[in-house]
CSV table of C-alpha atoms in Angstrom, one decimal:
chain,number,residue,atom,x,y,z
A,211,MET,CA,-64.8,219.3,223.0
A,212,CYS,CA,-67.3,217.2,225.1
A,213,SER,CA,-67.0,214.3,227.4
A,214,LEU,CA,-68.8,211.1,228.1
A,215,PHE,CA,-68.8,209.4,231.5
A,216,GLY,CA,-70.7,206.9,233.6
A,217,PHE,CA,-70.8,203.5,235.2
A,218,LEU,CA,-72.7,200.2,235.3
A,219,ASP,CA,-73.0,198.4,238.6
A,220,TYR,CA,-73.8,194.9,237.6
A,221,GLN,CA,-73.6,193.1,240.9
A,222,GLY,CA,-75.3,195.6,243.1
A,223,ILE,CA,-72.7,195.4,245.9
A,224,VAL,CA,-71.1,198.9,245.6
A,225,PRO,CA,-72.7,201.1,248.2
A,226,HIS,CA,-75.0,203.8,246.9
A,227,LYS,CA,-73.0,206.5,248.7
A,228,VAL,CA,-69.9,205.5,246.6
A,229,LEU,CA,-71.8,205.4,243.3
A,230,ARG,CA,-73.3,208.9,244.1
A,231,LYS,CA,-69.8,210.2,244.8
A,232,LEU,CA,-68.5,208.4,241.6
A,233,THR,CA,-71.1,210.2,239.5
A,234,GLN,CA,-70.2,213.6,240.8
A,235,ALA,CA,-66.5,212.9,240.6
A,236,LEU,CA,-66.7,211.8,237.0
A,237,ALA,CA,-68.8,214.8,236.1
A,238,ASN,CA,-66.5,217.3,237.8
A,239,ALA,CA,-63.4,215.7,236.2
A,240,ALA,CA,-65.1,215.8,232.8
A,241,GLU,CA,-65.3,219.6,233.0
A,242,GLU,CA,-61.8,219.6,231.4
A,243,ARG,CA,-63.6,218.9,228.1
A,244,GLY,CA,-66.6,221.2,228.5
A,245,THR,CA,-68.4,223.4,231.0
A,246,ASP,CA,-71.3,224.9,229.0
A,247,ALA,CA,-73.7,222.2,230.2
A,248,ALA,CA,-73.8,218.9,232.0
A,249,GLY,CA,-76.3,216.1,232.4
A,250,ILE,CA,-76.9,212.5,233.4
A,251,SER,CA,-79.4,209.8,232.7
A,252,TYR,CA,-80.4,206.7,234.7
A,253,ILE,CA,-83.2,204.2,234.9
A,254,ASN,CA,-85.8,204.5,237.8
A,255,GLU,CA,-88.5,201.9,238.0
A,256,GLY,CA,-88.1,201.0,234.4
A,257,LYS,CA,-88.3,204.5,233.1
A,258,VAL,CA,-85.5,206.7,231.6
A,259,VAL,CA,-84.7,209.7,233.7
A,260,ILE,CA,-82.7,212.6,232.3
A,261,TYR,CA,-81.3,215.5,234.4
A,262,LYS,CA,-79.4,218.2,232.6
A,263,ARG,CA,-78.8,221.9,232.9
A,264,PRO,CA,-76.9,224.6,231.1
A,265,LYS,CA,-74.3,224.9,233.9
A,266,PRO,CA,-70.8,223.4,234.6
A,267,ALA,CA,-71.0,220.0,236.3
A,268,HIS,CA,-69.5,221.3,239.6
A,269,LYS,CA,-72.5,223.6,240.0
A,270,LEU,CA,-75.0,220.8,239.7
A,271,HIS,CA,-76.0,218.2,242.3
A,272,PHE,CA,-76.0,214.8,240.7
A,273,ASN,CA,-77.8,212.4,243.0
A,274,PRO,CA,-79.3,209.4,241.3
A,275,PRO,CA,-81.7,207.5,243.6
A,276,GLU,CA,-80.9,204.4,245.7
A,277,GLY,CA,-81.0,201.4,243.5
A,278,THR,CA,-79.6,203.1,240.4
A,279,ARG,CA,-77.5,200.5,238.6
A,280,ALA,CA,-76.2,202.6,235.7
A,281,VAL,CA,-75.5,206.2,235.0
A,282,MET,CA,-74.7,207.8,231.6
A,283,GLY,CA,-73.4,211.3,231.7
A,284,HIS,CA,-72.1,214.1,229.5
A,285,THR,CA,-70.4,217.5,229.8
A,286,ARG,CA,-70.7,219.8,226.9
A,287,MET,CA,-68.6,222.4,225.0
A,288,THR,CA,-71.1,223.9,222.6
A,289,THR,CA,-70.4,223.7,218.9
A,290,GLN,CA,-74.0,223.8,217.6
A,291,GLY,CA,-77.3,224.5,219.4
A,292,ASN,CA,-77.4,227.2,222.1
A,293,GLU,CA,-76.8,225.5,225.5
A,294,LYS,CA,-79.1,228.1,227.2
A,295,PHE,CA,-82.0,226.2,225.7
A,296,ASN,CA,-81.8,223.0,227.7
A,297,TYR,CA,-83.3,220.8,225.1
A,298,ASN,CA,-80.1,221.3,223.1
A,299,ASN,CA,-78.0,219.6,225.8
A,300,HIS,CA,-77.1,216.0,226.3
A,301,PRO,CA,-78.3,213.4,227.1
A,302,PHE,CA,-81.2,213.2,224.7
A,303,ALA,CA,-84.3,211.0,225.1
A,304,GLY,CA,-85.3,208.5,222.4
A,305,ILE,CA,-87.8,205.8,221.7
A,306,ALA,CA,-87.2,202.9,219.3
A,307,GLY,CA,-90.1,200.6,219.1
A,308,ASP,CA,-90.9,199.5,222.6
A,309,THR,CA,-87.6,200.6,224.0
A,310,SER,CA,-86.9,203.9,225.6
A,311,PHE,CA,-83.3,205.1,225.8
A,312,ALA,CA,-81.0,208.0,226.6
A,313,PHE,CA,-78.3,209.1,224.1
A,314,ALA,CA,-75.1,211.1,224.3
A,315,HIS,CA,-72.4,212.1,221.9
A,316,ASN,CA,-68.8,213.3,222.0
A,317,GLY,CA,-67.8,214.9,218.7
A,318,VAL,CA,-69.1,216.9,215.8
A,319,LEU,CA,-71.5,215.7,213.1
A,320,TRP,CA,-71.6,217.8,209.9
A,321,ASN,CA,-74.3,216.1,207.8
A,322,ASP,CA,-77.3,216.6,210.1
A,323,LYS,CA,-78.8,219.3,207.9
A,324,GLU,CA,-78.3,217.0,204.8
A,325,LEU,CA,-80.1,214.2,206.6
A,326,ARG,CA,-83.1,216.5,207.2
A,327,LYS,CA,-83.0,217.8,203.7
A,328,ASP,CA,-83.0,214.3,202.3
A,329,LYS,CA,-85.9,213.4,204.6
A,330,LEU,CA,-84.0,210.7,206.3
A,331,ILE,CA,-85.0,212.3,209.7
A,332,PRO,CA,-87.7,214.8,210.5
A,333,ASP,CA,-87.3,218.4,211.4
A,334,THR,CA,-87.1,219.2,215.1
A,335,HIS,CA,-86.8,222.2,217.4
A,336,ILE,CA,-83.5,220.7,218.8
A,337,GLU,CA,-80.6,222.5,217.1
A,338,THR,CA,-77.8,220.2,218.2
A,339,ASP,CA,-76.1,218.2,215.5
A,340,SER,CA,-75.9,215.1,217.8
A,341,TYR,CA,-79.6,214.7,217.9
A,342,ALA,CA,-79.7,213.6,214.3
A,343,ALA,CA,-78.0,210.4,215.3
A,344,CYS,CA,-80.6,209.7,218.0
A,345,GLN,CA,-83.3,210.2,215.4
A,346,LEU,CA,-81.7,207.7,213.1
A,347,ILE,CA,-82.0,205.1,215.8
A,348,GLU,CA,-85.6,206.0,216.3
A,349,LYS,CA,-86.3,205.8,212.6
A,350,HIS,CA,-84.9,202.2,212.5
A,351,GLY,CA,-87.7,201.3,215.0
A,352,GLN,CA,-85.5,199.2,217.3
A,353,LEU,CA,-82.5,199.5,219.5
A,354,ASN,CA,-80.0,196.8,218.7
A,355,PHE,CA,-76.7,196.3,216.9
A,356,ASP,CA,-78.3,196.7,213.5
A,357,SER,CA,-79.8,200.1,214.3
A,358,LEU,CA,-76.6,201.3,215.9
A,359,LYS,CA,-74.6,200.1,212.9
A,360,TYR,CA,-77.0,201.9,210.6
A,361,MET,CA,-76.7,205.1,212.6
A,362,ALA,CA,-72.9,205.0,212.8
A,363,GLU,CA,-72.5,204.4,209.1
A,364,THR,CA,-75.1,207.1,208.1
A,365,VAL,CA,-73.8,210.1,210.1
A,366,GLU,CA,-70.6,211.9,209.0
A,367,GLY,CA,-68.3,213.5,211.5
A,368,ASN,CA,-66.2,212.5,214.5
A,369,PHE,CA,-67.8,210.7,217.3
A,370,THR,CA,-68.2,208.3,220.1
A,371,PHE,CA,-71.7,207.6,221.2
A,372,THR,CA,-73.2,206.1,224.4
A,373,VAL,CA,-76.8,204.8,224.8
A,374,LEU,CA,-78.5,203.6,227.9
A,375,ASP,CA,-81.7,201.7,227.5
A,376,ASP,CA,-84.6,201.1,229.9
A,377,SER,CA,-83.4,197.7,230.9
A,378,ASN,CA,-80.0,199.1,232.1
A,379,SER,CA,-78.0,198.0,229.1
A,380,LEU,CA,-75.2,200.3,228.2
A,381,TYR,CA,-74.1,200.7,224.5
A,382,ILE,CA,-70.8,202.2,223.4
A,383,ILE,CA,-70.3,203.1,219.7
A,384,LYS,CA,-66.6,203.8,219.3
A,385,GLY,CA,-65.7,206.1,216.5
A,386,SER,CA,-62.5,208.1,216.2
A,387,ASN,CA,-63.1,210.0,219.4
A,388,PRO,CA,-61.5,208.7,222.7
A,389,MET,CA,-63.0,206.3,225.2
A,390,CYS,CA,-61.6,204.7,228.4
A,391,LEU,CA,-63.5,201.7,229.8
A,392,LEU,CA,-62.5,199.9,232.9
A,393,ARG,CA,-63.9,196.8,234.7
A,394,PHE,CA,-63.6,196.3,238.4
A,395,LYS,CA,-64.3,192.6,238.5
A,396,ASP,CA,-64.0,192.1,242.2
A,397,ILE,CA,-66.8,194.6,243.0
A,398,GLY,CA,-68.9,194.1,239.8
A,399,LEU,CA,-68.5,197.6,238.3
A,400,TYR,CA,-67.7,199.1,234.9
A,401,VAL,CA,-66.6,202.7,234.7
A,402,TYR,CA,-66.1,204.8,231.6
A,403,ALA,CA,-64.9,208.2,230.6
A,404,SER,CA,-63.8,209.9,227.4
A,405,THR,CA,-60.1,210.1,228.5
A,406,GLU,CA,-57.7,208.5,230.9
A,407,SER,CA,-57.0,211.8,232.6
A,408,ILE,CA,-60.7,212.2,233.5
A,409,MET,CA,-60.8,208.6,234.7
A,410,LYS,CA,-57.7,208.9,236.9
A,411,ASN,CA,-58.9,212.2,238.3
A,412,ALA,CA,-62.3,210.9,239.3
A,413,LEU,CA,-61.2,207.5,240.6
A,414,SER,CA,-58.5,209.1,242.8
A,415,ARG,CA,-60.9,211.5,244.3
A,416,ILE,CA,-63.0,208.7,245.8
A,417,GLY,CA,-60.3,206.0,246.3
A,418,LEU,CA,-61.5,203.6,243.6
A,419,HIS,CA,-58.1,203.7,241.9
A,420,LYS,CA,-56.8,201.4,244.7
A,421,PHE,CA,-59.1,198.5,243.5
A,422,ALA,CA,-57.9,196.0,240.9
A,423,HIS,CA,-59.2,196.8,237.4
A,424,GLU,CA,-58.7,195.9,233.8
A,425,ARG,CA,-59.1,198.1,230.7
A,426,ILE,CA,-61.6,196.8,228.2
A,427,LYS,CA,-60.3,197.3,224.7
A,428,THR,CA,-62.3,199.5,222.4
A,429,GLU,CA,-61.3,200.5,218.8
A,430,GLU,CA,-62.8,202.6,216.1
A,431,GLY,CA,-65.6,200.7,214.5
A,432,ASP,CA,-66.6,198.8,217.7
A,433,ILE,CA,-70.1,198.6,219.1
A,434,LEU,CA,-70.2,197.2,222.6
A,435,CYS,CA,-73.3,196.2,224.7
A,436,ILE,CA,-72.9,195.7,228.4
A,437,ASP,CA,-76.1,194.3,229.8
A,438,ARG,CA,-77.4,194.7,233.4
A,439,ASN,CA,-75.5,191.5,234.4
A,440,GLY,CA,-72.2,192.7,233.2
A,441,ASN,CA,-72.0,190.6,230.1
A,442,ILE,CA,-70.3,192.2,227.0
A,443,THR,CA,-71.4,191.4,223.5
A,444,ARG,CA,-69.8,193.1,220.5
A,445,SER,CA,-70.6,194.1,216.9
A,446,GLU,CA,-68.9,196.4,214.4
A,447,PHE,CA,-69.6,199.2,211.9
A,448,GLU,CA,-67.5,200.4,209.0
A,449,PRO,CA,-65.8,203.7,209.8
A,450,LYS,CA,-65.7,206.3,207.1
A,451,ILE,CA,-62.5,208.1,206.0
A,452,TYR,CA,-63.6,211.7,206.0
A,453,ARG,CA,-60.6,213.3,204.5
A,454,SER,CA,-61.5,212.1,201.1
A,455,LYS,CA,-64.7,214.1,201.3
A,456,TYR,CA,-62.8,217.3,201.3
A,457,MET,CA,-60.1,216.6,198.7
A,458,SER,CA,-62.0,218.4,196.0
A,459,TRP,CA,-62.4,221.4,198.2
A,460,TYR,CA,-58.8,222.4,198.1
A,461,ASP,CA,-59.1,224.1,194.7
A,462,ASP,CA,-61.6,226.6,195.9
A,463,SER,CA,-60.8,229.0,198.7
A,464,SER,CA,-64.4,229.1,200.1
A,465,TYR,CA,-64.5,225.4,200.5
A,466,TYR,CA,-61.1,225.4,202.0
A,467,ASN,CA,-62.2,228.0,204.6
A,468,MET,CA,-65.2,225.8,205.4
A,469,HIS,CA,-62.8,222.9,206.0
A,470,GLU,CA,-60.8,225.0,208.4
A,471,GLU,CA,-63.9,225.8,210.3
A,472,ILE,CA,-64.7,222.1,210.7
A,473,LEU,CA,-61.2,221.4,211.9
A,474,LEU,CA,-61.4,224.2,214.5
A,475,ALA,CA,-64.8,222.9,215.6
A,476,TYR,CA,-63.9,219.3,216.2
A,477,CYS,CA,-60.2,219.4,217.1
A,478,GLY,CA,-61.1,219.7,220.8
A,479,CYS,CA,-62.6,216.2,220.5
A,480,TYR,CA,-59.0,215.0,220.2
A,481,GLY,CA,-57.9,217.1,223.2
A,482,VAL,CA,-56.2,219.6,220.8
A,483,ASP,CA,-56.6,223.3,221.4
A,484,SER,CA,-58.0,225.3,218.4
A,485,GLU,CA,-55.1,227.8,218.9
A,486,ASP,CA,-52.6,225.1,218.0
A,487,VAL,CA,-54.6,224.2,214.9
A,488,GLU,CA,-54.6,227.9,213.9
A,489,LEU,CA,-50.9,228.0,214.5
A,490,LEU,CA,-50.3,225.0,212.2
A,491,LEU,CA,-52.5,226.6,209.5
A,492,GLU,CA,-50.6,229.9,209.7
A,493,TYR,CA,-47.3,228.0,209.5
A,494,GLY,CA,-48.5,226.5,206.2
A,495,TYR,CA,-49.8,223.0,207.0
A,496,THR,CA,-52.8,222.0,204.9
A,497,CYS,CA,-56.1,220.9,206.4
A,498,ASP,CA,-55.4,217.4,205.1
A,499,GLU,CA,-52.1,217.3,207.0
A,500,ILE,CA,-53.6,218.6,210.2
A,501,GLU,CA,-56.3,216.0,210.1
A,502,GLU,CA,-53.7,213.3,209.8
A,503,MET,CA,-51.9,214.8,212.8
A,504,LEU,CA,-55.1,214.7,214.9
A,505,MET,CA,-55.1,210.9,214.3
A,506,GLU,CA,-51.4,210.6,215.1
A,507,PRO,CA,-50.6,212.7,218.2
A,508,SER,CA,-46.8,212.1,217.9
A,509,MET,CA,-46.8,213.9,214.5
A,510,LEU,CA,-48.8,216.8,216.0
A,511,HIS,CA,-46.5,217.2,219.0
A,512,GLU,CA,-43.4,217.1,216.7
A,513,ALA,CA,-44.9,219.8,214.4
A,514,LEU,CA,-45.8,222.1,217.3
A,515,ASN,CA,-42.4,221.6,218.9
A,516,ASP,CA,-40.7,222.6,215.7
A,517,ILE,CA,-42.9,225.7,215.3
A,518,LYS,CA,-42.7,226.9,219.0
A,519,PHE,CA,-39.3,225.8,220.0
A,520,GLY,CA,-37.3,224.6,217.0
A,521,ALA,CA,-35.9,221.2,216.5
A,522,GLY,CA,-35.1,218.9,219.4
A,523,GLU,CA,-36.7,218.1,222.7
A,524,SER,CA,-38.5,221.0,224.4
A,525,LEU,CA,-40.3,222.1,227.4
A,526,TYR,CA,-43.5,221.9,225.4
A,527,GLU,CA,-42.8,218.3,224.5
A,528,SER,CA,-42.1,217.4,228.1
A,529,CYS,CA,-45.3,218.9,229.3
A,530,TYR,CA,-47.4,217.4,226.6
A,531,GLY,CA,-46.1,214.0,227.4
A,532,GLY,CA,-47.2,214.4,231.0
A,533,ILE,CA,-43.7,214.9,232.5
A,534,CYS,CA,-44.3,218.3,234.1
């Protein structure tokens, strides 16, 4: 479970003090999805700056300099790559042709080792699966919709990616993992976070929730580019259906166990506790059925309600729906 967060100030009228508070508020709120490490990236005098540490966000002092127009951030829950080695943490630095960029990922990729074995990307000291996606962009030799489409269709796993280039353009590559993107048109500001709860928490802390805003639609398969002037252009990639990859595994217990491990590793990306997944497995649900539940929260809630409390509406259901 990780979180993406950040902003793009395309009119330059929001006071720096507010943007600095917004950065810290988003990072602190994003701790609900990971406290192993945190980091941000921004552009200073045309150069990509990355500040990250193997600490929870609230223990770090995020202070992008005056004139910063965009911040791209990440909080991490480690699944692969020891967070104590800071090079394993997000954001990652990349270069594609003449363009420098920062890269962050929410999710789990499980074909990174295959990509290295097949020589699609070179070996590296960075252990994190996410870095493979960054390398695929670099391999393409340019940062644009074509390279992002190539990357998104080559990796296998669950993801949403963000990329910030050295001209202050922000890219969002929306896979199956969540993304909430808001536009505050009156003050010339975009703000994004992995979940609505992170967004609401952060905005309420600094009072931005009082300003009029609209939600920008993002769906699985979307690639968005928001340039420094606030203009949005869009492209698409073809999402993969991963369940079919594991259908042949079910006849072999070792492969089935491997699939369980993958489920337990990435369920947090959907805001689902691994203990709930283990409970469903113990109750007799198959990996295939649980994957479908991750995509359909109402099915998941109903199954867990039946297991924990029996049929009918329950306290668990009420809390899960945000009533309590």
